[in-house]
Amino acid sequence: MLKLINHPLITHKLSIIRRKETGTRDFRENLSEIAGLMAYEITRDLPLRDVIIDTPISSCTTSELSKGIVLVPILRAGLGMVDGITSLIPTAKVGHIGLYRDHETLEPTEYYAKFPSDLSEAVVMVLDPMLATGGSASAAIKALKKRGATTIKLVCIVGAPEGVARVEKDHPDVDIYLAALDSHLNNKGYIVPGLGDAGDRLFGTR
Ligand code: PRP
Ligand code: URA
């Protein structure tokens, strides 16, 4: 299911990262902040369990998170979302998957994967700012399911309808979160209007 996260702060920061004049420093900072603001909304349904604790005054029953959280940024651009989320969830474990899109075929190629061992019990959040054809996200989710992940949330910032449709078809059990659903893909597979190449803008490689 697709969930659009709407908040004035997210909209404002998204306008900053969309602008072509925005440099690496501001792009990185605002992308990270958007990820943190999105995580606040996305984690609303995390399961809790009751615990009995002692305050300095008395004991009481309260609640704490009952499942571990694993963040899986898709390299490279997903890395820019990690710090914004770990500032809210410092105990989250972080796995990595490296995928790049072939410029001609737009098909993803996996070049790196390293995940925590306890994926089956965790809430796994796959991070990538861009959901274009959906090929990278779908391949990352497939790799995680192969290693036992069962509760997976896909967290992207800007998406195209084509990418949403692809992930919904390949992985109907995965919730998709976006800050913006844009118009379409151009003939090079870039999101329109989008924000350009997220990895290059984040790391200053172009
Ligand atoms: C970009 C982006 C996504 C992917 C989205 O990565 O960060 O991972 O493209 O496109 P898709 O939905 O069509 O698969 P890219 O392959 O450019 O690699 P990079 O992050 O290393 O620049
Ligand atoms: N990857 C990006 O970084 N940007 C797009 O618009 C599409 C894929």
XYZ file of C-alpha atoms and ligand atoms in Angstrom:
236
model
C 0.000 0.000 0.000
C 1.238 3.527 -0.843
C 1.300 6.101 1.955
C 2.121 9.726 1.116
C 3.579 11.625 4.047
C 2.411 15.195 4.009
C 3.895 17.800 6.360
C 4.755 21.471 5.743
C 8.353 20.969 6.951
C 8.835 18.037 4.577
C 7.316 19.994 1.670
C 9.582 22.983 2.370
C 12.753 20.892 2.611
C 11.765 18.936 -0.487
C 11.559 22.210 -2.428
C 15.141 22.932 -1.340
C 16.520 19.605 -2.570
C 14.552 19.818 -5.833
C 16.142 23.193 -6.788
C 18.988 22.723 -9.235
C 20.995 25.533 -7.538
C 21.115 23.662 -4.200
C 24.683 22.568 -3.444
C 25.972 19.368 -1.850
C 25.943 20.649 1.745
C 22.321 21.843 1.714
C 21.191 18.841 -0.325
C 22.734 16.415 2.186
C 21.413 18.261 5.233
C 17.842 18.606 3.985
C 17.651 15.054 2.632
C 18.696 13.731 6.023
C 16.156 15.930 7.820
C 13.342 14.805 5.500
C 14.215 11.167 6.270
C 14.009 11.872 10.010
C 10.645 13.625 9.691
C 9.291 10.764 7.579
C 10.542 8.186 10.086
C 8.577 9.892 12.854
C 5.354 9.230 10.899
C 6.321 5.785 9.592
C 7.123 4.439 13.061
C 3.689 5.337 14.475
C 2.538 1.698 14.183
C 5.616 0.036 15.695
C 4.622 -2.679 18.183
C 5.144 -2.098 21.918
C 5.318 -4.507 24.852
C 4.490 -3.829 28.494
C 7.384 -3.600 30.951
C 7.484 -2.936 34.678
C 10.147 -0.410 35.656
C 11.172 1.497 38.767
C 11.116 5.282 38.647
C 12.932 7.117 41.487
C 9.488 7.296 43.161
C 7.747 3.937 42.540
C 7.402 1.068 40.137
C 5.053 1.408 37.184
C 3.960 -0.415 34.054
C 5.011 1.253 30.840
C 5.856 0.180 27.294
C 8.928 -0.210 25.105
C 9.538 -1.194 21.493
C 9.120 -4.948 21.103
C 10.892 -5.439 17.769
C 14.342 -4.537 16.565
C 14.627 -2.081 13.691
C 16.974 -2.624 10.772
C 17.677 0.142 8.267
C 18.856 -0.944 4.827
C 20.065 1.948 2.671
C 20.420 1.172 -1.035
C 23.908 2.410 -1.961
C 24.740 5.049 -2.685
C 21.919 7.540 -2.256
C 20.116 5.671 0.548
C 23.107 6.402 2.790
C 21.953 10.013 2.955
C 18.812 8.930 4.841
C 20.487 6.894 7.595
C 21.651 9.611 10.008
C 18.287 11.385 10.013
C 16.611 8.155 11.128
C 19.248 6.925 13.597
C 18.997 10.293 15.364
C 15.447 9.160 16.282
C 16.155 5.423 16.605
C 19.762 5.164 17.834
C 19.481 1.422 18.487
C 18.606 0.613 14.854
C 20.967 -1.813 13.141
C 22.103 -0.953 9.630
C 22.528 -3.378 6.736
C 23.752 -2.287 3.305
C 22.913 -3.288 -0.234
C 24.799 -1.916 -3.215
C 22.845 -1.639 -6.477
C 23.483 0.457 -9.543
C 21.244 0.967 -12.561
C 22.690 0.188 -15.947
C 22.354 3.451 -17.880
C 21.081 1.693 -21.017
C 18.807 -1.073 -19.709
C 17.915 0.605 -16.361
C 18.234 -2.887 -14.805
C 19.802 -2.988 -11.303
C 23.026 -4.913 -10.629
C 23.854 -5.973 -7.051
C 27.506 -5.345 -6.084
C 27.407 -5.515 -2.278
C 25.198 -6.936 0.483
C 25.769 -7.184 4.234
C 22.855 -7.506 6.672
C 22.397 -8.138 10.409
C 21.632 -11.813 11.158
C 18.249 -11.386 12.894
C 16.182 -10.073 9.966
C 13.170 -12.352 10.477
C 12.144 -10.754 13.799
C 12.899 -7.148 12.823
C 11.033 -4.299 11.199
C 13.193 -3.681 8.128
C 13.152 -0.234 6.524
C 14.614 -0.098 2.994
C 15.884 3.425 2.271
C 16.369 5.103 -1.092
C 15.487 8.724 -1.916
C 14.388 7.811 -5.472
C 11.795 5.270 -6.633
C 11.995 5.509 -10.433
C 11.330 2.271 -12.391
C 11.236 0.445 -9.047
C 13.840 -2.060 -10.240
C 16.368 -1.247 -7.494
C 13.806 -1.248 -4.678
C 12.227 -4.481 -5.902
C 15.635 -6.206 -6.126
C 16.618 -4.987 -2.630
C 13.348 -6.272 -1.136
C 13.812 -9.620 -2.906
C 17.345 -9.923 -1.466
C 16.027 -9.183 2.032
C 13.163 -11.677 1.778
C 15.673 -14.324 0.632
C 17.554 -13.729 3.889
C 14.416 -14.091 6.038
C 12.985 -10.574 6.369
C 9.196 -10.639 6.811
C 8.191 -7.114 7.869
C 9.514 -4.677 5.275
C 8.742 -0.996 4.729
C 10.052 0.822 1.662
C 10.929 4.443 2.480
C 11.618 6.720 -0.497
C 11.375 10.496 -0.815
C 10.366 11.077 -4.442
C 8.579 8.384 -6.443
C 7.174 7.883 -9.936
C 3.890 6.044 -10.592
C 5.870 3.457 -12.610
C 8.017 2.570 -9.579
C 5.066 2.381 -7.218
C 3.248 0.030 -9.631
C 6.330 -2.200 -9.998
C 6.867 -2.627 -6.242
C 3.148 -3.122 -5.592
C 3.118 -5.876 -8.228
C 6.341 -7.613 -7.099
C 5.837 -7.161 -3.343
C 2.166 -6.542 -2.443
C 2.991 -7.160 1.242
C 5.379 -4.181 1.486
C 4.127 -0.709 2.480
C 5.612 2.109 0.391
C 6.163 5.544 1.953
C 6.822 8.645 -0.162
C 7.079 12.376 0.537
C 6.050 13.105 -3.075
C 4.522 11.174 -5.973
C 5.749 12.879 -9.154
C 4.400 12.837 -12.704
C 6.320 10.225 -14.738
C 9.748 9.015 -15.914
C 11.544 10.633 -18.843
C 13.133 8.559 -21.627
C 16.348 8.201 -19.563
C 14.493 6.816 -16.557
C 14.701 10.032 -14.498
C 11.757 11.149 -12.402
C 9.951 14.263 -13.752
C 10.151 16.810 -12.177
C 12.179 14.852 -9.581
C 15.458 16.235 -8.317
C 18.022 14.804 -10.731
C 20.572 12.161 -9.813
C 20.299 11.801 -6.044
C 23.624 9.963 -5.568
C 25.601 12.506 -7.576
C 23.980 15.465 -5.812
C 24.477 13.899 -2.384
C 28.133 13.050 -2.874
C 29.098 15.875 -5.267
C 30.195 13.472 -7.984
C 28.854 15.554 -10.867
C 19.491 5.657 -8.241
C 18.660 5.806 -6.978
C 18.005 4.460 -6.862
C 17.775 4.076 -8.294
C 16.323 4.289 -8.622
O 20.654 4.959 -7.980
O 19.394 6.154 -5.842
O 18.789 3.496 -6.199
O 18.600 4.921 -9.098
O 16.051 3.870 -9.915
P 15.103 2.628 -10.233
O 13.890 2.793 -9.390
O 14.826 2.808 -11.694
O 15.853 1.375 -9.940
P 21.781 4.714 -9.103
O 21.552 3.425 -9.784
O 21.920 5.937 -9.968
O 23.098 4.493 -8.230
P 23.878 5.498 -7.248
O 22.995 5.729 -6.041
O 25.114 4.770 -6.924
O 24.122 6.797 -8.002
N 17.746 7.815 -9.867
C 17.930 9.099 -9.496
O 18.862 9.403 -8.738
N 17.078 10.021 -9.963
C 16.057 9.718 -10.768
O 15.296 10.636 -11.162
C 15.882 8.378 -11.164
C 16.743 7.433 -10.687
